[in-house]
Coordinates of C-alpha atoms in Angstrom, one line a residue:
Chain A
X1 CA -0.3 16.3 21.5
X2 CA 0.0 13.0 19.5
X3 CA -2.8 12.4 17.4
X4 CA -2.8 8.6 16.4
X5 CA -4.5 6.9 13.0
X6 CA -5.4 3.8 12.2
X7 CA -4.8 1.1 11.9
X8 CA -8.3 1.0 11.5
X9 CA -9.2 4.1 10.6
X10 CA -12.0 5.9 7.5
X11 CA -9.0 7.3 5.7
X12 CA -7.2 4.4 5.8
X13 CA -7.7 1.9 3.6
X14 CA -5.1 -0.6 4.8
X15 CA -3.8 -1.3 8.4
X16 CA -1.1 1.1 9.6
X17 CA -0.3 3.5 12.4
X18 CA 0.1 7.3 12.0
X19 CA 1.2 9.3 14.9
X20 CA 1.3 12.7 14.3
X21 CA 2.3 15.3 16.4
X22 CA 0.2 18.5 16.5
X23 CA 0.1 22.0 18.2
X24 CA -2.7 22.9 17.9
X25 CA -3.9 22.1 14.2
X26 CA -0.6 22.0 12.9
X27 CA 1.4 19.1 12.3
X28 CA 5.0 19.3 13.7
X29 CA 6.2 16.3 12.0
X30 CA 4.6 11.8 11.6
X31 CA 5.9 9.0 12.5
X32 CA 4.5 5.5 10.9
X33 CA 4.4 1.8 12.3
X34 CA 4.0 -1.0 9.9
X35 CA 4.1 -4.3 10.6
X36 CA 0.5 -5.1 10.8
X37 CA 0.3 -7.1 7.4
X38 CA 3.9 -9.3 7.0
X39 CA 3.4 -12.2 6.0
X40 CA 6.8 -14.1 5.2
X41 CA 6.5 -14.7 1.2
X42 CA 9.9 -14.3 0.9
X43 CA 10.6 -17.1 3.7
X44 CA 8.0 -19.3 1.7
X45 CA 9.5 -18.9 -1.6
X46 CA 12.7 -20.5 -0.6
X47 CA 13.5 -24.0 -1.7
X48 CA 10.4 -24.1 -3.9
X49 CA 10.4 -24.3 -8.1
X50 CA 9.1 -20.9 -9.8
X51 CA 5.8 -22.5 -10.6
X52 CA 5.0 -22.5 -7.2
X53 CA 6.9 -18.6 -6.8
X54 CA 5.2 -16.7 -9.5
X55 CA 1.5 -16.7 -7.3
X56 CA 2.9 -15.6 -4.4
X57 CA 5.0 -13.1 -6.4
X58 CA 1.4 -11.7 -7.2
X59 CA 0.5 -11.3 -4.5
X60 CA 3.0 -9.5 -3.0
X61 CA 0.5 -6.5 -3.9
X62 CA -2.7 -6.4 -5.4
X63 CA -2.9 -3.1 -7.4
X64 CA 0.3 -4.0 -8.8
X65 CA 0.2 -7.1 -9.0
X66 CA 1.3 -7.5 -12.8
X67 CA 4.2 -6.3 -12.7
X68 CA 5.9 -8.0 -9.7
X69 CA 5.0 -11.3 -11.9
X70 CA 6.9 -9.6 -14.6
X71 CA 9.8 -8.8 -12.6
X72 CA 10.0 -12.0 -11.0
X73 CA 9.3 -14.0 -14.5
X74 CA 12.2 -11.7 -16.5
X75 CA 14.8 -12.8 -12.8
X76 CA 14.6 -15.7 -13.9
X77 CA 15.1 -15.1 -17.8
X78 CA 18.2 -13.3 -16.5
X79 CA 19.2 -16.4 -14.8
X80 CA 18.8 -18.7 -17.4
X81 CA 20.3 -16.2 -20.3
X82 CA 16.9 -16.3 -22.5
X83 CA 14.5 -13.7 -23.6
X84 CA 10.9 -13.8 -24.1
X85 CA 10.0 -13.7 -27.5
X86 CA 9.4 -10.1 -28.9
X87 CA 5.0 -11.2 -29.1
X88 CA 5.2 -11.6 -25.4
X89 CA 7.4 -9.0 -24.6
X90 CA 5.2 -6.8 -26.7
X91 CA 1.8 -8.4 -25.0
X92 CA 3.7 -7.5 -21.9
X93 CA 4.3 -4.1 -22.4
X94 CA 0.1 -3.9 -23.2
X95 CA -1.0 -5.6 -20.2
X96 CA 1.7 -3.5 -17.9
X97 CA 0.4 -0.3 -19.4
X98 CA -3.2 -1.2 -18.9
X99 CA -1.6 -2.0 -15.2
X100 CA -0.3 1.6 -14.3
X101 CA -3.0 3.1 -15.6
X102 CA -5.8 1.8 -13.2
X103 CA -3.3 2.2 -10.4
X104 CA -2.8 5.6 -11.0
X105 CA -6.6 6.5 -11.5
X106 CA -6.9 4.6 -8.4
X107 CA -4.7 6.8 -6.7
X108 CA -5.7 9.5 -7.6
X109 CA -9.1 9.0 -6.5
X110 CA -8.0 7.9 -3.2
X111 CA -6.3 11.3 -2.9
X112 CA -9.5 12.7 -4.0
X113 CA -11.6 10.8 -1.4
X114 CA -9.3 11.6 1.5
X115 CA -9.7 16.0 0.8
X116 CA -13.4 15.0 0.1
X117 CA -14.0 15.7 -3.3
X118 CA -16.4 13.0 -3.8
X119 CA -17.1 13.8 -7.5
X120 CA -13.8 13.1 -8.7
X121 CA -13.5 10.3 -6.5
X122 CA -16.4 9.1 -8.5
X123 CA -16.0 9.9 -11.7
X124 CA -11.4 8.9 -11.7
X125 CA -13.3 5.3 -10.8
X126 CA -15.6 5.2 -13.3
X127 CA -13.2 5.2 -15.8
X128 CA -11.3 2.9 -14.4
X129 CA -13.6 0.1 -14.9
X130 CA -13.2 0.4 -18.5
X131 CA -9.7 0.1 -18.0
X132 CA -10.6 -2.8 -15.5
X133 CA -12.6 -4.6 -18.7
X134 CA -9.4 -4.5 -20.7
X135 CA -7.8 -6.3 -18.5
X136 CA -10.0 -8.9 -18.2
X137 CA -10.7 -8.9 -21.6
X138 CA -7.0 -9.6 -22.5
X139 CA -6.0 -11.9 -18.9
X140 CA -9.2 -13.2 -18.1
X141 CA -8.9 -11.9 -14.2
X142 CA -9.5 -8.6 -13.3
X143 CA -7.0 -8.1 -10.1
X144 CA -4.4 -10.9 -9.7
X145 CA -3.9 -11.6 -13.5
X146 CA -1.8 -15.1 -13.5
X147 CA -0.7 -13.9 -17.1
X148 CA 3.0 -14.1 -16.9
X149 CA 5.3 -17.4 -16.6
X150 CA 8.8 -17.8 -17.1
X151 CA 9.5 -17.5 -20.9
X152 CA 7.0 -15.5 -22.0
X153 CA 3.2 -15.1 -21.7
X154 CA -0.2 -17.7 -20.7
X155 CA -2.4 -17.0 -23.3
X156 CA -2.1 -15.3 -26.7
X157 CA -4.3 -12.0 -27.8
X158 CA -6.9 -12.3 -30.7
X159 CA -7.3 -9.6 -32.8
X160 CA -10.9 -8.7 -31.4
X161 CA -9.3 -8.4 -27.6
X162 CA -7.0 -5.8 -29.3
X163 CA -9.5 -3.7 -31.0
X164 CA -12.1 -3.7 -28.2
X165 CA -9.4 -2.5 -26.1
X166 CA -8.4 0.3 -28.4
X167 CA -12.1 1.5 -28.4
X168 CA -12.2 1.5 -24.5
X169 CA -9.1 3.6 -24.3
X170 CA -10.7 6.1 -27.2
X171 CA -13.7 6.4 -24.2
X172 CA -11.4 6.7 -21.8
X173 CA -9.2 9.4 -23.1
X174 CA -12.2 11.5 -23.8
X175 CA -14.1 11.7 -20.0
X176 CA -9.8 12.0 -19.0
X177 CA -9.4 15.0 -20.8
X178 CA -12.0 16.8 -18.9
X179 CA -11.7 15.4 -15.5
X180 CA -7.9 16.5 -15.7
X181 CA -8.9 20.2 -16.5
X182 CA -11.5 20.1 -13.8
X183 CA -8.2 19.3 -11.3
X184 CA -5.9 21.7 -13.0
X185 CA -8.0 24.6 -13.5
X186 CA -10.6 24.3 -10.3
X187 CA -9.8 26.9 -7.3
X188 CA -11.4 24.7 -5.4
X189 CA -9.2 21.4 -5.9
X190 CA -6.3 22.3 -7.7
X191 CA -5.3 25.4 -5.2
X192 CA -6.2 23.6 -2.3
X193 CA -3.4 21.0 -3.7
X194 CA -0.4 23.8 -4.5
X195 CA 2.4 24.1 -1.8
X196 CA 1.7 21.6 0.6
X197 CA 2.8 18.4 1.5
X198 CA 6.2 19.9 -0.3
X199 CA 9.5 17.8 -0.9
X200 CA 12.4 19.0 -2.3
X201 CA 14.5 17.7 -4.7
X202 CA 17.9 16.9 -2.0
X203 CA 15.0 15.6 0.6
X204 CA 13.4 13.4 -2.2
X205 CA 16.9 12.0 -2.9
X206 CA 17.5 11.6 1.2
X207 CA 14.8 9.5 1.5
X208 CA 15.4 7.7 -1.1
X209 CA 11.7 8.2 -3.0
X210 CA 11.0 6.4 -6.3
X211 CA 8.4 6.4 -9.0
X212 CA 5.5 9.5 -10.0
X213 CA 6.7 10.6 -6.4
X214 CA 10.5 11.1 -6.7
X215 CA 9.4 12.2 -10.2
X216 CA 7.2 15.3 -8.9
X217 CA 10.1 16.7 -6.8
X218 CA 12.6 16.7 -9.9
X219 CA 14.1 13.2 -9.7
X220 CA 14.2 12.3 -13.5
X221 CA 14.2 9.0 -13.3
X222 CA 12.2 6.2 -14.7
X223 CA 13.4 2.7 -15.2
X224 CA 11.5 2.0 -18.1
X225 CA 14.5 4.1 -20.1
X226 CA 16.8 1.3 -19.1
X227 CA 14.1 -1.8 -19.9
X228 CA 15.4 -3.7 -23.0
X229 CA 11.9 -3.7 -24.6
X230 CA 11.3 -0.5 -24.2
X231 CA 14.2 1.0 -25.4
X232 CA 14.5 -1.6 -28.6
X233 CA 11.0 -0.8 -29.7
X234 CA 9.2 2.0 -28.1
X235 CA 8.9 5.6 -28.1
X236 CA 9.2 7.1 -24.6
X237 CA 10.1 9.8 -22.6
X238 CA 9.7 10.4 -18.9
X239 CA 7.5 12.9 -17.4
X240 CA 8.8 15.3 -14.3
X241 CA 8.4 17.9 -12.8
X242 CA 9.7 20.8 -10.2
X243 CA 7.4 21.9 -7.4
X244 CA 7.1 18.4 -5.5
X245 CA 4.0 19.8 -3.6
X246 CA 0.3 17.8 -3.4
X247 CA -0.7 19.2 -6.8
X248 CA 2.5 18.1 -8.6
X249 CA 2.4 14.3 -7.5
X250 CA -1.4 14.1 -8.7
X251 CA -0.5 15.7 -12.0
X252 CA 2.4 14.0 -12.5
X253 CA 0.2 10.7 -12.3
X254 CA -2.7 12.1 -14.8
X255 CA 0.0 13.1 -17.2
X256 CA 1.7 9.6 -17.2
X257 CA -1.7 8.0 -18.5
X258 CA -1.7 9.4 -21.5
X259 CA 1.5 8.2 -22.0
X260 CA 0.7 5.0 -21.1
X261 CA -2.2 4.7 -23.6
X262 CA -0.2 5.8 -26.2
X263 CA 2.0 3.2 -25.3
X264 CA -0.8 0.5 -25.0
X265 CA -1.5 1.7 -28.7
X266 CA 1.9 1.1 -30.1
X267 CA 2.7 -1.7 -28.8
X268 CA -0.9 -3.1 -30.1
X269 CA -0.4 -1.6 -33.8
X270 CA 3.7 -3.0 -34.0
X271 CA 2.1 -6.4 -32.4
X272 CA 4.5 -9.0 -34.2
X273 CA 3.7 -12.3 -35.0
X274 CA 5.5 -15.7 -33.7
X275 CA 5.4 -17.4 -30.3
X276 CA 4.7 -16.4 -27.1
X277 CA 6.6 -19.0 -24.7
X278 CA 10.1 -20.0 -25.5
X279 CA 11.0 -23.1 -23.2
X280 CA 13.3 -22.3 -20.4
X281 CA 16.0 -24.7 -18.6
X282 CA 16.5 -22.5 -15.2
X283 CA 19.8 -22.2 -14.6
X284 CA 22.0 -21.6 -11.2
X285 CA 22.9 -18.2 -10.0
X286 CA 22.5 -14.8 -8.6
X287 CA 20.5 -12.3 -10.6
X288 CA 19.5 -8.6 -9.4
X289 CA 16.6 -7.2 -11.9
X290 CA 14.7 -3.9 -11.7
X291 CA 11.3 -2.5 -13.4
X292 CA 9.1 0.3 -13.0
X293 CA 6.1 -0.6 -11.3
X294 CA 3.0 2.2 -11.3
X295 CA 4.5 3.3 -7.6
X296 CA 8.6 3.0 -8.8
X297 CA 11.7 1.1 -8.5
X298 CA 10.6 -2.9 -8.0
X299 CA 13.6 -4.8 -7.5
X300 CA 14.1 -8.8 -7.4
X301 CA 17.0 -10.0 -6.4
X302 CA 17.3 -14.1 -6.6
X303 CA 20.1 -16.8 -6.2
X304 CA 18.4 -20.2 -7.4
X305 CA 20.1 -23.7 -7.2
X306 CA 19.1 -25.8 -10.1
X307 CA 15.4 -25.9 -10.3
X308 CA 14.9 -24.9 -7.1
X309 CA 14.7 -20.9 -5.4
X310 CA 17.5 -20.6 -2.9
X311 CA 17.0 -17.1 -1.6
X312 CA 15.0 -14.5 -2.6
X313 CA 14.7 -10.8 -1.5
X314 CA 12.0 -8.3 -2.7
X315 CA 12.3 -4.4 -2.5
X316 CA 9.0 -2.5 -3.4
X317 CA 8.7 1.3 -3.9
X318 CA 6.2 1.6 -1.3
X319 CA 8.4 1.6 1.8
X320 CA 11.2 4.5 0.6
X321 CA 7.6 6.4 -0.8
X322 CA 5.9 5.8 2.7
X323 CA 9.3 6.8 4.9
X324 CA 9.9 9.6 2.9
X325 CA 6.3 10.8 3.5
X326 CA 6.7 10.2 7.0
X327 CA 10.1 12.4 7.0
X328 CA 10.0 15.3 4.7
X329 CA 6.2 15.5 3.6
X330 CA 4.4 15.6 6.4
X331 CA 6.2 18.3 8.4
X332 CA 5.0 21.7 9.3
X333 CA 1.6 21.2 7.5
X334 CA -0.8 23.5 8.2
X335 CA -4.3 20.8 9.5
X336 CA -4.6 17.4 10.1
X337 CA -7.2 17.4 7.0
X338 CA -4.0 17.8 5.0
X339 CA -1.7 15.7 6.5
X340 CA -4.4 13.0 6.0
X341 CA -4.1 14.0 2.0
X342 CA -0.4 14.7 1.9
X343 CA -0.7 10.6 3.3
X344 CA -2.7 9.9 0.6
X345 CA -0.7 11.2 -2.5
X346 CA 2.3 9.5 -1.6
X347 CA 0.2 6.6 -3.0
X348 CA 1.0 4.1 0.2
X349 CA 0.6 0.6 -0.1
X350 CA 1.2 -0.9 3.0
X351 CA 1.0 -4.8 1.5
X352 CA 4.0 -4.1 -0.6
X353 CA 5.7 -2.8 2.4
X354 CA 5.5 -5.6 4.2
X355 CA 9.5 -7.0 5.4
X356 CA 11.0 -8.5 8.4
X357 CA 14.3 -7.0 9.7
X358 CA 15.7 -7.3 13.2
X359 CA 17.6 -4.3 14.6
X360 CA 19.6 -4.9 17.7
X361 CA 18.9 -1.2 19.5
X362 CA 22.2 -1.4 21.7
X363 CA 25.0 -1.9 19.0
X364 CA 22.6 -0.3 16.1
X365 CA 23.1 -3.2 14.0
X366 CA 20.4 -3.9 11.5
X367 CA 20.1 -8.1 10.7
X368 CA 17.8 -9.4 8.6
X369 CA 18.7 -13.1 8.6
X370 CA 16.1 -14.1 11.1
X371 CA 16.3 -17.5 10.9
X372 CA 20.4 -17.7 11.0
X373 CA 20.2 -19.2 7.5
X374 CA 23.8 -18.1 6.4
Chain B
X1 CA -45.2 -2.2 15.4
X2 CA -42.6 -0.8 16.5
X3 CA -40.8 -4.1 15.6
X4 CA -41.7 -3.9 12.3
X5 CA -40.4 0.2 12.1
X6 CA -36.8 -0.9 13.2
X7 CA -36.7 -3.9 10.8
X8 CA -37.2 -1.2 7.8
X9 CA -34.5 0.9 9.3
X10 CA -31.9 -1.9 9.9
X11 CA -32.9 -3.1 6.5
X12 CA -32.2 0.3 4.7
X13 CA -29.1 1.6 6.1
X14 CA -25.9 -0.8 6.4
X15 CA -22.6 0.5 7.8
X16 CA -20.1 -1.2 6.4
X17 CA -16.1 -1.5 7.8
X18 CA -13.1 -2.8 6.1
X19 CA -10.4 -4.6 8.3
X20 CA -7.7 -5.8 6.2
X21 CA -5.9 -8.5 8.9
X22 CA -3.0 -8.9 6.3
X23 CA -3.8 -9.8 2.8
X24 CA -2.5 -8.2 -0.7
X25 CA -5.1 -5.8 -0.8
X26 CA -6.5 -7.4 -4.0
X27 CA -9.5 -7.8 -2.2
X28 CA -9.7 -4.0 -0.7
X29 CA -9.4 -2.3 -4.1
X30 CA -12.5 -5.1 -5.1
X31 CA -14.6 -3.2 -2.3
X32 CA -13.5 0.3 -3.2
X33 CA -14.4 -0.8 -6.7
X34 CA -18.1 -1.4 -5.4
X35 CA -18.2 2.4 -4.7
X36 CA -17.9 3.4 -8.2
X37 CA -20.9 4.1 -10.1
X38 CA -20.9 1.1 -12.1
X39 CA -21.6 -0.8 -9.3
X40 CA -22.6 1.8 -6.8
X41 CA -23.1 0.4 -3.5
X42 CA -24.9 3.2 -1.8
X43 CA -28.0 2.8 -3.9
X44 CA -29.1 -0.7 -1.8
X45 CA -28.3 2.0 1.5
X46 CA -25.0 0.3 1.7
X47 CA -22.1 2.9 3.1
X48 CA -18.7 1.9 3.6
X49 CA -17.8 3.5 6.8
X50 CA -14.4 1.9 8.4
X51 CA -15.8 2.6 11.5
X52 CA -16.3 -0.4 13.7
X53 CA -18.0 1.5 16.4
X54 CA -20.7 1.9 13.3
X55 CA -20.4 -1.0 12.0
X56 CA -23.6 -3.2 11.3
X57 CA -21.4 -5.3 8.4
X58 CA -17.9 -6.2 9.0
X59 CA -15.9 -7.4 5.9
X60 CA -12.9 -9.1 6.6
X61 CA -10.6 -9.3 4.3
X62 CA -6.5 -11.3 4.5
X63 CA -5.3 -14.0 6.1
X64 CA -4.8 -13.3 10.0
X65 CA -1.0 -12.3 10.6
X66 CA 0.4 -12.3 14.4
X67 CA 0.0 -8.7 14.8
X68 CA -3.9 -9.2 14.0
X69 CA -4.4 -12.1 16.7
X70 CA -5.8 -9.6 19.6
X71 CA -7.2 -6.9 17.3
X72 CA -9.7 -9.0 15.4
X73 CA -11.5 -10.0 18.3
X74 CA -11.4 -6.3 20.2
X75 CA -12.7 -4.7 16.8
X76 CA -15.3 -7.1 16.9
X77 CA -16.5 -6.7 20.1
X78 CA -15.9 -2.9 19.7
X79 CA -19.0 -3.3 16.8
X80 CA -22.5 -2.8 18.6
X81 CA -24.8 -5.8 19.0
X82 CA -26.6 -6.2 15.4
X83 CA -23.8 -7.7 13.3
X84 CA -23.0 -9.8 10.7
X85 CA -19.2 -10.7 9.6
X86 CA -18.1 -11.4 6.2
X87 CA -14.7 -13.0 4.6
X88 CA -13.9 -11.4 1.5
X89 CA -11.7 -14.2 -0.7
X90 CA -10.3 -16.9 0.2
X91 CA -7.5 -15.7 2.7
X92 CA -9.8 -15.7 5.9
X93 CA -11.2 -18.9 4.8
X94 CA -8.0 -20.9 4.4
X95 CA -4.9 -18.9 4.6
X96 CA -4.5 -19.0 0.8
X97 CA -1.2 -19.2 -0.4
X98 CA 0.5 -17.6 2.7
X99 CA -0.8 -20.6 4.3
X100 CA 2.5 -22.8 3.8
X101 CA 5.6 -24.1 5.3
X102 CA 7.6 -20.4 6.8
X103 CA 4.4 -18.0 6.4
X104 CA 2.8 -16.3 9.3
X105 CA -0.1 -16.3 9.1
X106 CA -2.7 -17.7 11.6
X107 CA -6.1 -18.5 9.2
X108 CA -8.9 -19.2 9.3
X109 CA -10.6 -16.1 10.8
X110 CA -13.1 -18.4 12.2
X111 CA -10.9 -19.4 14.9
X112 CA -10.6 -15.8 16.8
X113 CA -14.6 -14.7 15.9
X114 CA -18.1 -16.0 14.3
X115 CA -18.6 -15.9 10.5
X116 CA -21.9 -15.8 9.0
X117 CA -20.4 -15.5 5.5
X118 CA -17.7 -16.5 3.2
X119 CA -17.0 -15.2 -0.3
X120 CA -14.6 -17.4 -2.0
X121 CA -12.3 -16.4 -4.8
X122 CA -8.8 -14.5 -5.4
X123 CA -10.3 -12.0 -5.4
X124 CA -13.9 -12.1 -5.4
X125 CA -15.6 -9.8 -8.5
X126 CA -17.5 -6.9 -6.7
X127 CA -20.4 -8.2 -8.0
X128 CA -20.2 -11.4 -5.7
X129 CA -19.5 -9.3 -2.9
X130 CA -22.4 -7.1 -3.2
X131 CA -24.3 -10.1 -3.7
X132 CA -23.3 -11.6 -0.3
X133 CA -23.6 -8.7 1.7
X134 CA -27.5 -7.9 -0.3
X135 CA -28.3 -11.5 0.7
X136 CA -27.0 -12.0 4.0
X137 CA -26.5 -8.7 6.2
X138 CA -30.1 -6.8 5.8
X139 CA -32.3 -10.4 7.3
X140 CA -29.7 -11.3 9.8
X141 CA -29.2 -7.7 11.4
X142 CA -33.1 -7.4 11.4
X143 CA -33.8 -11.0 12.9
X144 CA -31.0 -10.6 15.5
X145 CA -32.1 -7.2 16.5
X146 CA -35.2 -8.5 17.3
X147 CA -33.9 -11.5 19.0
X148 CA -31.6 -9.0 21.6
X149 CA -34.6 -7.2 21.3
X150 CA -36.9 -9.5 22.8
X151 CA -34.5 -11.3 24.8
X152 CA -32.8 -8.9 26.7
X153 CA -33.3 -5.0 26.0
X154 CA -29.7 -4.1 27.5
X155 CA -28.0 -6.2 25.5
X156 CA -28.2 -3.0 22.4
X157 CA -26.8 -0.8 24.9
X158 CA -24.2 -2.8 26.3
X159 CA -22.7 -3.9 22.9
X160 CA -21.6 -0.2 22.0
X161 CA -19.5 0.1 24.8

């Protein structure tokens, strides 16, 4: 039998279609249908300057909103062979931290919300409001940010933002450490987690999975090794792990928060001093730049004209997280209940997911030139 | 009297569902940020259900993309006859910034179905949003019950279906 979700649906939180086909209670294997939420932001942001490209960059996502400005700020950079200067790229690295963190808690709860554990749902959002003051207490907006332009940063950080924020993440830290160990170490959540929903390293790297999800099944790899700021001024590792099931991909997002806040604090105590916006004269090219964005891989890939955007193309981490959900994850899993939170862990965001591409069924050939632009 | 017993129930237990018709979700995470205890929605009897055959609130949230053209208007008839609709930022008012030259997207929402109200912003804070729905839903599903009530008694049955 197929048993449809959504797209309207109370596990859902965003539009899109989830057949899955059962025997019984068990799942055989999903298949997904997007589609409901494409918009055409990369068809707008042709032949327009970057002033006008870096809000609907935003909002390209809203939980990760941040860092798709950054991406799309630091393409341009790239284009135009400058560098922020190190205060922004150092602001940068605080408000991008700040980022991940509420996504992840807001994953997690999400993933707590759909096997009904309403207490951690509760409590994992909680603490994210603190984290959601620091943000607006650096930005000024809580969601979409508008922080980030083209050579560096809006608006610089006094010295009482920074310090407020440090005490918010001591409160945070503390209710963390406990809420972690009720996950970990409760029979009721934690083993209810273990072995299911597994991926396996060769199936992670078959479909293609990025971010805390291709880093649960033993894919050790995290783009913020490679990130010029990073690797000039920060201390990091990234965090892994082996087992790839339910449990792994939740833990592997509660570990990487305390990472994160010790990377907030760094960055905050090695804050240098000097300018935050360099002018920029845009240049003409073709630039391909990656970052880590709380789900994985973001990648920008732009060819501007002068001023002006000629083409743009946008790959988030959502759609290779979402198919290889669909593919590997959900198959053979033992009740729907599951399947609904194996859904949930793979942290879907179906805004991000969002692109156009036209696939002719008879030859198999995949276009995605729509409007016969080249 | 009996009038007066239903208006108290209306008035103290709001279903609310979330359809996102294509926006960035910035608005979503807003709402599931109203569950959180800070804010804590279900102490005004305020439950967020996603279930439009529930649904006395419906918050709509994104500008409407082609896919959402035909669904908007079946999910709201699908919701039964006391109902109030809410836009949630400033896509379903105007189309935001998807609203341009190449998007596709077909705002405002008040084309396909009514509105009663509209929460501006990009996104909204949750507290606006829980002000909206606090000030407009409990009144208007209480006087419009009373209206199908009085009017025509099949009308509550009918609207269900």
């Amino acid at each position: 039998m197929i048993l449809p979700i959504g797209p309207i649906h109370p596990g859902l939180k965003e539009p899109l279609r989830l057949k899955l086909q059962t025997q019984g209670e068990k799942v055989l294997k999903a298949e997904i249908d997007y589609g409901y939420v494409h918009r055409g932001i990369e068809r707008i942001m042709e032949g327009k300057t970057w002033q006008k490209c870096i809000y609907l960059a935003e909002r390209v996502c809203g939980i990760c909103s941040y860092e798709h400005t950054q991406t799309f700020a630091e393409t341009i950079e790239k284009i135009s062979n400058v560098r922020a200067p190190s205060r922004a790229q150092f602001l940068r690295t605080i408000t991008n931290e700040l980022d991940r963190i509420q996504s992840h808690l807001l994953a997690n709860s999400t993933y707590f919300k759909a096997m009904e554990h309403e207490t951690l749902f509760m409590y994992l959002l909680s603490v994210r409001e603190h984290i959601m003051d620091a943000i607006e207490l650096l930005t000024g907006n809580r969601v979409n940010m508008g922080w980030n332009v083209v050579g560096g940063v809006r608006m610089d950080a006094k010295q009482v933002h920074l310090d407020a924020i440090l005490e918010k993440l001591k409160d945070v830290e503390k209710d963390l450490d406990r809420y972690v160990q009720i996950f970990e170490q409760g029979h009721l959540v934690g083993l209810r987690s273990k072995d299911v929903g597994v991926m396996t390293r060769d199936e992670a790297l078959k479909g293609r999975a990025v971010g805390p999800i291709g880093r649960a099944s033993g894919l050790k790899h995290d783009l913020r090794e490679q990130h010029h700021t990073y690797r000039e001024n920060f201390e990091f590792k990234p965090i892994w792990r082996k087992e790839g099931d339910n449990f792994a991909r939740t833990m592997n997002r509660f570990d990487e928060i305390p990472q994160s806040i010790d990377l907030v604090r760094q960055a905050i105590n090695n804050l240098p001093d000097g300018d935050i916006r360099t002018k920029v004269e845009i240049g003409s090219g073709y630039v391909e730049w990656r970052n880590e964005a709380p789900r994985g891989e973001v990648v920008y890939m732009a060819e501007t004209n002068g001023n002006l955007i000629k083409h743009i193309s946008i790959r988030t981490p959502s759609i290779m997280n979402i198919d290889s959900c669909a593919k590997y994850m959900l198959k053979d899993v033992a009740t729907v209940a599951d399947a609904v939170a194996t859904y949930a862990t793979a942290d879907p965001c179906i805004a991000c997911a969002e692109r156009v591409a036209i696939i002719d069924v008879d030859k198999g050939e995949t276009s995605k030139d729509i409007f016969d632009l080249k | 009297m009996l009038n007066t017993f239903k208006d108290i129930v209306r008035k103290s237990s709001i279903h609310v569902c979330l359809v996102n018709c294509g926006g960035c979700n910035g608005c979503d995470i807003e709402i599931v940020a109203l569950l959180s205890p800070r804010y804590d929605l279900e102490q005004y009897g305020i439950y967020v259900h996603n279930n439009p055959r529930e649904a006395d609130v419906i918050l709509i949230t994104g500008a409407v993309t082609e896919q959402w053209i035909k669904k908007i208007k079946r999910i709201y008839s699908k919701a039964p006859e006391p109902k109030v609709v809410a836009c949630v930022g400033n896509c379903p008012l105007s189309g935001d910034v998807f609203n341009q030259e190449g998007g596709n997207v077909h705002a405002p929402v008040s084309d396909f179905i009514c509105v009663d109200a509209e929460i501006s912003g990009c996104p909204p804070r949750p507290s606006e949003i829980l002000e909206a729905i606090l000030t407009v839903a409990p009144g208007a599903i209480a006087s419009r019950g009373r209206e199908a009530n009085g009017k025509n008694k099949k009308n509550q049955v009918t609207g269900g279906k």
